mmCIF file of C-alpha atoms and ligand atoms in Angstrom:
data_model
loop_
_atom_site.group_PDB
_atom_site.id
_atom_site.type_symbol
_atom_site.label_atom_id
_atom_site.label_comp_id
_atom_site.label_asym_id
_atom_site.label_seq_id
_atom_site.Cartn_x
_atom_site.Cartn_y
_atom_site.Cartn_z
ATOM 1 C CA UNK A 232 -16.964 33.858 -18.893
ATOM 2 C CA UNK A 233 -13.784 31.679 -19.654
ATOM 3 C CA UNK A 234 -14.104 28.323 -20.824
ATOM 4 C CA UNK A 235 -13.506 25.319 -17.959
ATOM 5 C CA UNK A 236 -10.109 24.318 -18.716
ATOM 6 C CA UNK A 237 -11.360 20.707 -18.293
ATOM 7 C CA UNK A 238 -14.463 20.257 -20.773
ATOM 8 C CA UNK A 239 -17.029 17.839 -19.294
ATOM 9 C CA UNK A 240 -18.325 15.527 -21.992
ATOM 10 C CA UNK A 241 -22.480 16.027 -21.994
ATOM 11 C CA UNK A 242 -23.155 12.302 -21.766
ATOM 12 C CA UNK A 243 -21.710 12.118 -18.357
ATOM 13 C CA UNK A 244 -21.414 9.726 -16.130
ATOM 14 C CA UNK A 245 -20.478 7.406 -19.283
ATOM 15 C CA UNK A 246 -20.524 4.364 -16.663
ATOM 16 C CA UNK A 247 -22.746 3.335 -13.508
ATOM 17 C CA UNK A 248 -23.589 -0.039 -11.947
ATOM 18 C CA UNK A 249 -26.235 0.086 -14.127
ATOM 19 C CA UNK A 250 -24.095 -0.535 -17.116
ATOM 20 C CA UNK A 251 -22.267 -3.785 -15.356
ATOM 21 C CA UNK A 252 -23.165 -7.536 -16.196
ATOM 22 C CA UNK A 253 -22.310 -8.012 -12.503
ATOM 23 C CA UNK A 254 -23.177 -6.908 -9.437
ATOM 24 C CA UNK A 255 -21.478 -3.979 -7.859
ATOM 25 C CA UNK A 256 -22.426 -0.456 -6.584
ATOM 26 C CA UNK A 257 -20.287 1.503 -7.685
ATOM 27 C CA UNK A 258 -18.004 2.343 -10.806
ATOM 28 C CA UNK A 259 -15.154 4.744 -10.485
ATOM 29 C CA UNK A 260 -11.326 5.595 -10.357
ATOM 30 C CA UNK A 261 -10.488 3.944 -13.445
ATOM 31 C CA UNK A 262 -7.453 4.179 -15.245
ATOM 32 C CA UNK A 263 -7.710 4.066 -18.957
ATOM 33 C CA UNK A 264 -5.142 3.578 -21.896
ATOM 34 C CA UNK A 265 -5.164 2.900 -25.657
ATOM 35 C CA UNK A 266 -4.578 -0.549 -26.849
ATOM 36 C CA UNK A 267 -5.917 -2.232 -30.564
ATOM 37 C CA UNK A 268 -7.387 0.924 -31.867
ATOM 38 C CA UNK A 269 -9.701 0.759 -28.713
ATOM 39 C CA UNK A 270 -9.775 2.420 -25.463
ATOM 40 C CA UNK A 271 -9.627 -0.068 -22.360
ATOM 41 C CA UNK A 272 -10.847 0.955 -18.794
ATOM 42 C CA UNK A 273 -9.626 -0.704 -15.835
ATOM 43 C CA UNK A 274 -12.465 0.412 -13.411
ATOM 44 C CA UNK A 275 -13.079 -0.452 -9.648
ATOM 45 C CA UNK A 276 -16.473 -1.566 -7.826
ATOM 46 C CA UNK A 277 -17.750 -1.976 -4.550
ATOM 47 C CA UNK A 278 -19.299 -5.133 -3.860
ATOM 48 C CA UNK A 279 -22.032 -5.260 -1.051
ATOM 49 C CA UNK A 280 -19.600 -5.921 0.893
ATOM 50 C CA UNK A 281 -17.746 -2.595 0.940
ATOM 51 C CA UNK A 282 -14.684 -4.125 -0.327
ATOM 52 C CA UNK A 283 -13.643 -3.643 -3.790
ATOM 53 C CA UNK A 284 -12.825 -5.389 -7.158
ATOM 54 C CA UNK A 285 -11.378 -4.292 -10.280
ATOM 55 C CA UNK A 286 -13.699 -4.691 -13.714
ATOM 56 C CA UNK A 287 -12.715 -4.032 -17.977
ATOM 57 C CA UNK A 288 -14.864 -2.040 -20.420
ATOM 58 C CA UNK A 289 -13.885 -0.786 -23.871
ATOM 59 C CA UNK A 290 -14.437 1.712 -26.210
ATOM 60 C CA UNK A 291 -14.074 2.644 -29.652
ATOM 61 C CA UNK A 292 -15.122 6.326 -29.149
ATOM 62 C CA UNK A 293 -13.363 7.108 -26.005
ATOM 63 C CA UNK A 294 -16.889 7.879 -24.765
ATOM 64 C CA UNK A 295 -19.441 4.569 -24.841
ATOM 65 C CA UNK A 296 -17.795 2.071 -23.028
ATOM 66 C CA UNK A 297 -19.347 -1.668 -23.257
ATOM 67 C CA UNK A 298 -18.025 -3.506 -19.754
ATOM 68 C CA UNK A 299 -16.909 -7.150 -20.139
ATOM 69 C CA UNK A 300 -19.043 -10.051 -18.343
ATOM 70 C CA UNK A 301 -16.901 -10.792 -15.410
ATOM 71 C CA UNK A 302 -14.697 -8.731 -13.402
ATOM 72 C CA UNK A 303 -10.729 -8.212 -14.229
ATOM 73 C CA UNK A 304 -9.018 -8.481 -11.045
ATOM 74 C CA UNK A 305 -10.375 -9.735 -7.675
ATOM 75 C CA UNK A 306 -8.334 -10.631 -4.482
ATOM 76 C CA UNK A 307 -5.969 -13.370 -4.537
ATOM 77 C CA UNK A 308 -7.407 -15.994 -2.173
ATOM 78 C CA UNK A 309 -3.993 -18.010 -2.522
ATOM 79 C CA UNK A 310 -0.466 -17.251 -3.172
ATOM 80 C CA UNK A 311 1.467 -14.036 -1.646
ATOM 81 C CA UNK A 312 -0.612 -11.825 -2.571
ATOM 82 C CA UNK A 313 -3.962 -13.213 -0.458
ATOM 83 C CA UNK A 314 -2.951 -11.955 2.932
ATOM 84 C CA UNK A 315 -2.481 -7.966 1.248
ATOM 85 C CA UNK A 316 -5.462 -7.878 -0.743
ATOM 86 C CA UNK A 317 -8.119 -9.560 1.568
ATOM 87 C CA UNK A 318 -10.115 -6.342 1.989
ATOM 88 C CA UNK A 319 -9.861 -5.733 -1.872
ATOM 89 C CA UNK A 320 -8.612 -4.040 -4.788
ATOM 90 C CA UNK A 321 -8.836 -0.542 -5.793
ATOM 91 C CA UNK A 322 -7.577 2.615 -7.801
ATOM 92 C CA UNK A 323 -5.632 0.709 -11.225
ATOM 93 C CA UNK A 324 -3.443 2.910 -13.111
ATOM 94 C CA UNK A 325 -2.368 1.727 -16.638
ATOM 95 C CA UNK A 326 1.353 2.283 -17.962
ATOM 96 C CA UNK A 327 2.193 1.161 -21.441
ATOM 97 C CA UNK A 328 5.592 0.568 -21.063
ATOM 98 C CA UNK A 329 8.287 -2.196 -23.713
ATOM 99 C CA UNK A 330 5.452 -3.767 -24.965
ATOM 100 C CA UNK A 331 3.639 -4.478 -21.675
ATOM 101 C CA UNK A 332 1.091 -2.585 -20.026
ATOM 102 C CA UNK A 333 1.853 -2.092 -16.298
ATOM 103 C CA UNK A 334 -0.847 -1.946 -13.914
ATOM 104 C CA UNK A 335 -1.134 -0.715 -10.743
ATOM 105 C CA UNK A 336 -3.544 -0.760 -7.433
ATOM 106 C CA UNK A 337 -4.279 -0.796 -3.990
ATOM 107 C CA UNK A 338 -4.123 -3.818 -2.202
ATOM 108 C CA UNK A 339 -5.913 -3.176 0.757
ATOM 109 C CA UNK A 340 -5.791 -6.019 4.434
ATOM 110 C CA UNK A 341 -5.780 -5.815 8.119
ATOM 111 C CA UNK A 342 -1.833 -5.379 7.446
ATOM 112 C CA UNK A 343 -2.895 -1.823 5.539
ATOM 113 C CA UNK A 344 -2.833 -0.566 2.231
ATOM 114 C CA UNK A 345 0.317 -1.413 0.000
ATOM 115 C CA UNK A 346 0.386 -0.743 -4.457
ATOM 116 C CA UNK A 347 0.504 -3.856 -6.041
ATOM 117 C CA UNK A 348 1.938 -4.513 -9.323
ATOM 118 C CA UNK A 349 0.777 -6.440 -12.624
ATOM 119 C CA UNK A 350 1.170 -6.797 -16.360
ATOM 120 C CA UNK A 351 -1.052 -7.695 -19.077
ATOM 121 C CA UNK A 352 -0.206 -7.890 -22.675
ATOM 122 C CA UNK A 353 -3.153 -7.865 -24.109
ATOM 123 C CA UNK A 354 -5.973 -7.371 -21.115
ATOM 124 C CA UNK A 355 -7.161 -11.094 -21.687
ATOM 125 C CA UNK A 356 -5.196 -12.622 -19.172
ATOM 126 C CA UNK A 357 -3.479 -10.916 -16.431
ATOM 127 C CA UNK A 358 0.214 -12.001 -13.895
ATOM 128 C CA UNK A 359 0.851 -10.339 -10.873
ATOM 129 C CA UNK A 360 4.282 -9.612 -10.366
ATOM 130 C CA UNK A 361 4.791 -8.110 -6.918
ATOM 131 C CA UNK A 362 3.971 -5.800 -4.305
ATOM 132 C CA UNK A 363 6.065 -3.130 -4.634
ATOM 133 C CA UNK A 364 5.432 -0.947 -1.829
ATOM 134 C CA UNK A 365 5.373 -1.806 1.899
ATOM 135 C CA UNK A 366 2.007 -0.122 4.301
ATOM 136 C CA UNK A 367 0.883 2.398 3.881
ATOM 137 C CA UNK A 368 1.127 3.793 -0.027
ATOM 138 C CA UNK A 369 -1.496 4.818 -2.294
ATOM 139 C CA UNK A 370 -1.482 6.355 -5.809
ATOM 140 C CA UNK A 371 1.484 5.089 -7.268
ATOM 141 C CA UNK A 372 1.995 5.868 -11.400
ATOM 142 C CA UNK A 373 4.505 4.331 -13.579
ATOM 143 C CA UNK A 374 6.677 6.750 -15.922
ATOM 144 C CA UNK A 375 6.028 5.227 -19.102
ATOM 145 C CA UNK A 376 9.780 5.895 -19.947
ATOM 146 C CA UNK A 377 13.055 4.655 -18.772
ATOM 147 C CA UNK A 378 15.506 7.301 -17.222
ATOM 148 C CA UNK A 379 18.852 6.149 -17.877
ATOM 149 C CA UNK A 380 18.116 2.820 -17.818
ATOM 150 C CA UNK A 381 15.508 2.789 -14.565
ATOM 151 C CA UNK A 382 12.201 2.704 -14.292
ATOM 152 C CA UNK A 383 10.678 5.625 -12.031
ATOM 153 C CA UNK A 384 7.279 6.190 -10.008
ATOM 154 C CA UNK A 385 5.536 8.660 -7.806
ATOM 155 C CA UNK A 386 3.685 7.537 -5.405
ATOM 156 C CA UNK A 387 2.102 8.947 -2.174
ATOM 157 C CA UNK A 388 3.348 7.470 1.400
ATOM 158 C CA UNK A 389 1.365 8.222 4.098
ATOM 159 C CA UNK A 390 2.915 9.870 7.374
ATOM 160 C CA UNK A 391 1.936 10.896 10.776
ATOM 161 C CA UNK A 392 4.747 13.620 10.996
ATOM 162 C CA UNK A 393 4.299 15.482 7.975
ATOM 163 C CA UNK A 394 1.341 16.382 5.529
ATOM 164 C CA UNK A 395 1.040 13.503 2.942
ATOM 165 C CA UNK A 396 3.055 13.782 0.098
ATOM 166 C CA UNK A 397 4.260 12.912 -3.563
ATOM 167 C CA UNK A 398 7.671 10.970 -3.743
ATOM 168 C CA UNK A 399 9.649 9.885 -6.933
ATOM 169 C CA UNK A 400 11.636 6.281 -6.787
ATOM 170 C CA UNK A 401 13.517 4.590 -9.159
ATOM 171 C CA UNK A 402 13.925 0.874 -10.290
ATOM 172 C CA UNK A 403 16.242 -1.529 -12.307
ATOM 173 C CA UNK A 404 13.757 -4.179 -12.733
ATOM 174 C CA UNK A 405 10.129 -2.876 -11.313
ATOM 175 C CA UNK A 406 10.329 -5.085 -8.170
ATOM 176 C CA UNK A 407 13.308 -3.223 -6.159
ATOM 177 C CA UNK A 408 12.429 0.550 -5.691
ATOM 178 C CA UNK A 409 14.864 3.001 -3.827
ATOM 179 C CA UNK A 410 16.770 6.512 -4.440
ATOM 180 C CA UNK A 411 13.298 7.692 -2.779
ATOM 181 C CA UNK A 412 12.860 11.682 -3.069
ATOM 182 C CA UNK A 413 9.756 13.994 -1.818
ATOM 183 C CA UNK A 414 8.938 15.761 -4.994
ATOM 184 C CA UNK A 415 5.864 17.897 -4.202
ATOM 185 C CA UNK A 416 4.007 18.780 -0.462
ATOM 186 C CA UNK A 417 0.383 20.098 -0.095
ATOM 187 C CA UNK A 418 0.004 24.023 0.294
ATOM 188 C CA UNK A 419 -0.742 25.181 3.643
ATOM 189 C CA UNK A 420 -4.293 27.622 3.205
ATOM 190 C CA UNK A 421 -4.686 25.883 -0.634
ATOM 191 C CA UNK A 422 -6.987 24.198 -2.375
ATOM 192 C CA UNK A 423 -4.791 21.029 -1.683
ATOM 193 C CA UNK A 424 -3.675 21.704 1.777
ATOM 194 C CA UNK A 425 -4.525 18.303 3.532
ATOM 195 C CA UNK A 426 -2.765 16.181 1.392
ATOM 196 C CA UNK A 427 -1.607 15.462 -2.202
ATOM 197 C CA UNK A 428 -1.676 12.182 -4.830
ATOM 198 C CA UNK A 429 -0.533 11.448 -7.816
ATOM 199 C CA UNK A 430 -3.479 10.518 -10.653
ATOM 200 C CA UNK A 431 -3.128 9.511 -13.819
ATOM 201 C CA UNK A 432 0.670 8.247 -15.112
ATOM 202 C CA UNK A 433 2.512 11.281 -16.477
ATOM 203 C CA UNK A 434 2.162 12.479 -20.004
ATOM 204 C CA UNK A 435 5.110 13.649 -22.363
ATOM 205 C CA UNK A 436 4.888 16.757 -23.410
ATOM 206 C CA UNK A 437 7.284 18.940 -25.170
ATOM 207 C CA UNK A 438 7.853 21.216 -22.008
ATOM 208 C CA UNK A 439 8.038 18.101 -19.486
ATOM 209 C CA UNK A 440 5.911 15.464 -17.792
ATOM 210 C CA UNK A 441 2.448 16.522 -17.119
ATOM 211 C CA UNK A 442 0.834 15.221 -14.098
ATOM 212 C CA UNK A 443 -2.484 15.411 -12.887
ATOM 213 C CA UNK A 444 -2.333 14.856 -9.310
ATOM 214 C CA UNK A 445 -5.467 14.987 -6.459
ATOM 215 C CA UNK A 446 -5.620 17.521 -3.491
ATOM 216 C CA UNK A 447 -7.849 17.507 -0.870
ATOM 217 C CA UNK A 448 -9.649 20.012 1.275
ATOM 218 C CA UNK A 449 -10.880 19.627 4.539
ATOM 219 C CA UNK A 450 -14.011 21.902 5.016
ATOM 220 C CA UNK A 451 -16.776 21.644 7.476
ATOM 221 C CA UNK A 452 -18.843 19.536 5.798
ATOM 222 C CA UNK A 453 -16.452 17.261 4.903
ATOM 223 C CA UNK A 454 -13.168 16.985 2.647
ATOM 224 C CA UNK A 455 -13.562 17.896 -0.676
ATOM 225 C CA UNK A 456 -11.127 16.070 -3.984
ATOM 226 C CA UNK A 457 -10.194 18.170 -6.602
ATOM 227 C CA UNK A 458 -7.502 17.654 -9.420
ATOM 228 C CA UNK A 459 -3.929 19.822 -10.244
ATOM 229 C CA UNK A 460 -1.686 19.824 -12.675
ATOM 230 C CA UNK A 461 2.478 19.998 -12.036
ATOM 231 C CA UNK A 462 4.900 19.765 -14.692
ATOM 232 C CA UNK A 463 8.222 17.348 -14.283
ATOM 233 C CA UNK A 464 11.729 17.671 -16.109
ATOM 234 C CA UNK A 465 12.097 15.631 -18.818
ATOM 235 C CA UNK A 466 15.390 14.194 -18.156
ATOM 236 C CA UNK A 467 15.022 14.777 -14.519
ATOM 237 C CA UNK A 468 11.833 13.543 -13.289
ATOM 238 C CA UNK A 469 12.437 14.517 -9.770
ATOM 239 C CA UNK A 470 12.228 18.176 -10.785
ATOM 240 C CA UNK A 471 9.269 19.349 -10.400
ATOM 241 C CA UNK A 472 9.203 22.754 -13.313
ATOM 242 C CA UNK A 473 5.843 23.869 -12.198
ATOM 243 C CA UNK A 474 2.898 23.422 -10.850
ATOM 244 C CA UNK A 475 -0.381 25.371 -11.275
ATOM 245 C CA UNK A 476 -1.832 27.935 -8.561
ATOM 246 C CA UNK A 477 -5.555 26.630 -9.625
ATOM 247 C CA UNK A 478 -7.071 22.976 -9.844
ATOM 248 C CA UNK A 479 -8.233 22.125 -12.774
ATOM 249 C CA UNK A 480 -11.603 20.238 -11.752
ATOM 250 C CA UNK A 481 -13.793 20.593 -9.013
ATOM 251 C CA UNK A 482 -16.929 18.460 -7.771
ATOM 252 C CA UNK A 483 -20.176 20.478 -9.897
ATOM 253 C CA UNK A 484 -22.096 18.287 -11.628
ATOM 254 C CA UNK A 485 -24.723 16.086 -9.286
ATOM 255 C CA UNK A 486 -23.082 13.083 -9.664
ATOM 256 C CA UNK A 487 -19.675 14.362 -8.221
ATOM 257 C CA UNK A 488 -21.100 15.971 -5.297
ATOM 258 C CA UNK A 489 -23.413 13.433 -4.244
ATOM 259 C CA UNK A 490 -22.934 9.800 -3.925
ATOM 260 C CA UNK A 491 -20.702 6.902 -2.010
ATOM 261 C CA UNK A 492 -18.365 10.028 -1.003
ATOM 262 C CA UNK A 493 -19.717 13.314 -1.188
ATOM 263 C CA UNK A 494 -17.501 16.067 -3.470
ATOM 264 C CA UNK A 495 -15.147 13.939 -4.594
ATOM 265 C CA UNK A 496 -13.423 14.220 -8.381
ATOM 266 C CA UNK A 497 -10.354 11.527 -8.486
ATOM 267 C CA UNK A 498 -8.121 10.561 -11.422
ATOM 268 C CA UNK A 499 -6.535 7.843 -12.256
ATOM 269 C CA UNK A 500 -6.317 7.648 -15.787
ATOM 270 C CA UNK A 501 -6.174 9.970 -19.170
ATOM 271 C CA UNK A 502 -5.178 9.382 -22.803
ATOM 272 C CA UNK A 503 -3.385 11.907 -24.443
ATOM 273 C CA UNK A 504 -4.865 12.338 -28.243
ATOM 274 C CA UNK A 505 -2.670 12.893 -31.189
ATOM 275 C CA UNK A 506 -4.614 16.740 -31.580
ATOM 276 C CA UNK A 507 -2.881 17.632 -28.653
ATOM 277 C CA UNK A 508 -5.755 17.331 -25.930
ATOM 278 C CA UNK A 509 -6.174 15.075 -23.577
ATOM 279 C CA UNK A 510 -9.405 12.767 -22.234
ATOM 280 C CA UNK A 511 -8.840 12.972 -18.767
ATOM 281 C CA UNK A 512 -11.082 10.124 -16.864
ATOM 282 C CA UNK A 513 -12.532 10.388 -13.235
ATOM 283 C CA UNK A 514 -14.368 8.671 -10.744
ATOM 284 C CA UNK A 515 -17.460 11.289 -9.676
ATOM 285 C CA UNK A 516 -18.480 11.021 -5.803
ATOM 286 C CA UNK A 517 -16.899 7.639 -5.627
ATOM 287 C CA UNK A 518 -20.107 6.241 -7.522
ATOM 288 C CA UNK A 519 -19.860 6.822 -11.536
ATOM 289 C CA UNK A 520 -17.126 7.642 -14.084
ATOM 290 C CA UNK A 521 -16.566 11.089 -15.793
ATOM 291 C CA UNK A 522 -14.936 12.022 -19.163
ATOM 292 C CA UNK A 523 -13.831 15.207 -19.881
ATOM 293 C CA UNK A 524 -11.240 16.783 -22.576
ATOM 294 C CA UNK A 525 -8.528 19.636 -21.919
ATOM 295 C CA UNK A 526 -5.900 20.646 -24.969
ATOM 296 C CA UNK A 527 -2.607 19.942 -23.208
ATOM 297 C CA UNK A 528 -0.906 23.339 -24.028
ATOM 298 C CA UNK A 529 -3.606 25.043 -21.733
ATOM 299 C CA UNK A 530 -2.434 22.709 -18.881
ATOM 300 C CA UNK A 531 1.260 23.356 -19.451
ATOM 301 C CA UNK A 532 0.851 26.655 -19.398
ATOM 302 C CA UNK A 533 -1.290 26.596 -16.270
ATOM 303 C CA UNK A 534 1.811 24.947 -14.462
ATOM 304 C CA UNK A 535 4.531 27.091 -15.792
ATOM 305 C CA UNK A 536 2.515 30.122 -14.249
ATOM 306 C CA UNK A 537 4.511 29.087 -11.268
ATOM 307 C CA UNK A 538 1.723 30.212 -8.655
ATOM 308 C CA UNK A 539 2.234 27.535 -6.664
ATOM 309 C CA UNK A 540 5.341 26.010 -4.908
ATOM 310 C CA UNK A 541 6.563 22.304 -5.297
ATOM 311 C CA UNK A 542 7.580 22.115 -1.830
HETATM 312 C C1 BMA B 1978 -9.148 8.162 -1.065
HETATM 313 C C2 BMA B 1978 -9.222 6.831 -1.771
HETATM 314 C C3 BMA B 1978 -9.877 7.005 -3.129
HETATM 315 C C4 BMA B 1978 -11.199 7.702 -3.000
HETATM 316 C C5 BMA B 1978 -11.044 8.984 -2.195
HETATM 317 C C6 BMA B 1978 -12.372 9.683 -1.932
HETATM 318 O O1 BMA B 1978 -8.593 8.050 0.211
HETATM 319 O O2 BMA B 1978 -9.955 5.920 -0.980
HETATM 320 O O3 BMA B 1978 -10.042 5.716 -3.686
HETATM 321 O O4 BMA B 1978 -11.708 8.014 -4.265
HETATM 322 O O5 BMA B 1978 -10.439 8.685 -0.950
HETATM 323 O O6 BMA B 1978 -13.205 8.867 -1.155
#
């Protein structure tokens, strides 16, 4: 039998609300960068509520993560941001970009679900900066490059007309976002047919910007998340070179098919190594996080198969 192309790590789930100082019910969807010789997690919780907040664990090993005592990011009860993020926070991404890491999430109110943006230097102290999208956006990464001079994202609107869908933008200054383009459509009769996100922030590669991306399913018994790979232009972010026929991680161990959402793998983080694999990170069944490795040639070359069209 062929290897997975995504090799689960045996200690999985390597965090549960069993492992937080705090209470919650859930840890998943984190996204997860290098910083200090150490690997930080941004990871978000239910509360008992059913609304969401955003927590910090580290690592030295990529693997054993030690969570801090209090949460990271909960919703603004004052300011601008209060009336978007009343219902919570969810889904960071992490983007190491001119010093700065950029992070950002879901702001979710009775006015809908918009991506919030913030920046840490250092992960002890954290400024908002703005919201950056208007209702109704999720899964928004951060290039962590500049393309001639502006800042670009993908990001998934939804849309009553058409299936949902990545889109590239482009910004001078990360508040003002335009030059919008679709980039990539779910497959009709595929495993990502319903609709499409981006995951973690794309990773340079020699061949072009790998980007691990969530499709969904709808089956009987419910919709099922699994994660892709499609491979972006250098230069050109907005064209889309590949993008593989297959996912590249389904819901199979326990923990991913059963828990707060049934089948559901999503990504919203992964650390490319210097021995050219990566540690891709995911939230299992909306419950636990998941660490698993892939070498980042495999994934390339899974893309540039071209079994699968962008749009
Ligand atoms: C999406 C988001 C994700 C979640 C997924 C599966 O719509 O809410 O945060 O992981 O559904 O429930």
């Amino acid at each position: 039998m062929k290897p997975d192309i995504v090799r689960r790590y045996s200690g999985n789930p390597i965090l549960t609300k069993a492992d937080i100082p705090y209470p919650v019910e859930t840890v998943h969807n984190a996204g997860v960068v290098k910083y200090g010789g150490e690997y930080i997690m941004l990871f978000r919780s239910h509360l008992r509520t059913g609304r969401s907040i955003i927590g910090l664990a580290r690592s030295a090993d990529s693997f054993h993560f030690t969570p801090a005592s209090e949460p990271f990011l909960v919703p603004a009860r004052s300011g601008a941001f209060a009336a978007y993020e009343e219902f919570g926070v969810e889904d960071p991404r992490i983007t190491p970009l001119d010093g700065d890491f950029l992070i950002t999430y879901s702001a979710y109110s009775r006015n809908g679900v918009r991506i919030a943006l913030a920046r840490t230097k250092d992960f002890t102290s954290v400024d908002r900066v703005s919201l950056i999208t208007q209702a109704d956006y999720r899964n928004l990464v951060i290039f962590p490059a500049r393309f001639d001079g502006l800042y670009a994202r993908l990001d998934r609107p939804h849309s009553e007309i058409s299936p949902w869908s990545i889109w590239i933008s482009y910004s001078p200054d990360l508040r003002y976002w335009g030059d919008s383009q679709l980039v990539m459509k779910p497959e009709p009769y595929h495993w990502d047919e319903m609709k499409i996100g981006p995951g973690a922030p794309p990773i340079r590669t020699a061949e072009g910007w790998l980007s691990i991306y969530h499709g969904v399913f709808k089956t009987m018994d419910g919709s099922v998340y699994r994660l892709g790979v499609a491979l972006h232009d250098l230069r050109d972010p907005v064209k889309v070179i590949g993008v593989s026929n297959q996912w590249i991680l389904q819901p199979e161990d326990p923990w991913e098919v059963t828990g707060y959402v049934h089948n559901v793998v999503f990504c919203c983080g992964a650390v490319p190594e210097p021995d050219g694999t990566v540690k891709l990170y995911w939230g299992g069944a909306d419950t636990v996080m998941c660490v698993g490795e892939a070498t980042i040639s495999d994934l390339v070359a899974l893309c540039l198969e071209h079994g699968r069209p962008a749009v």
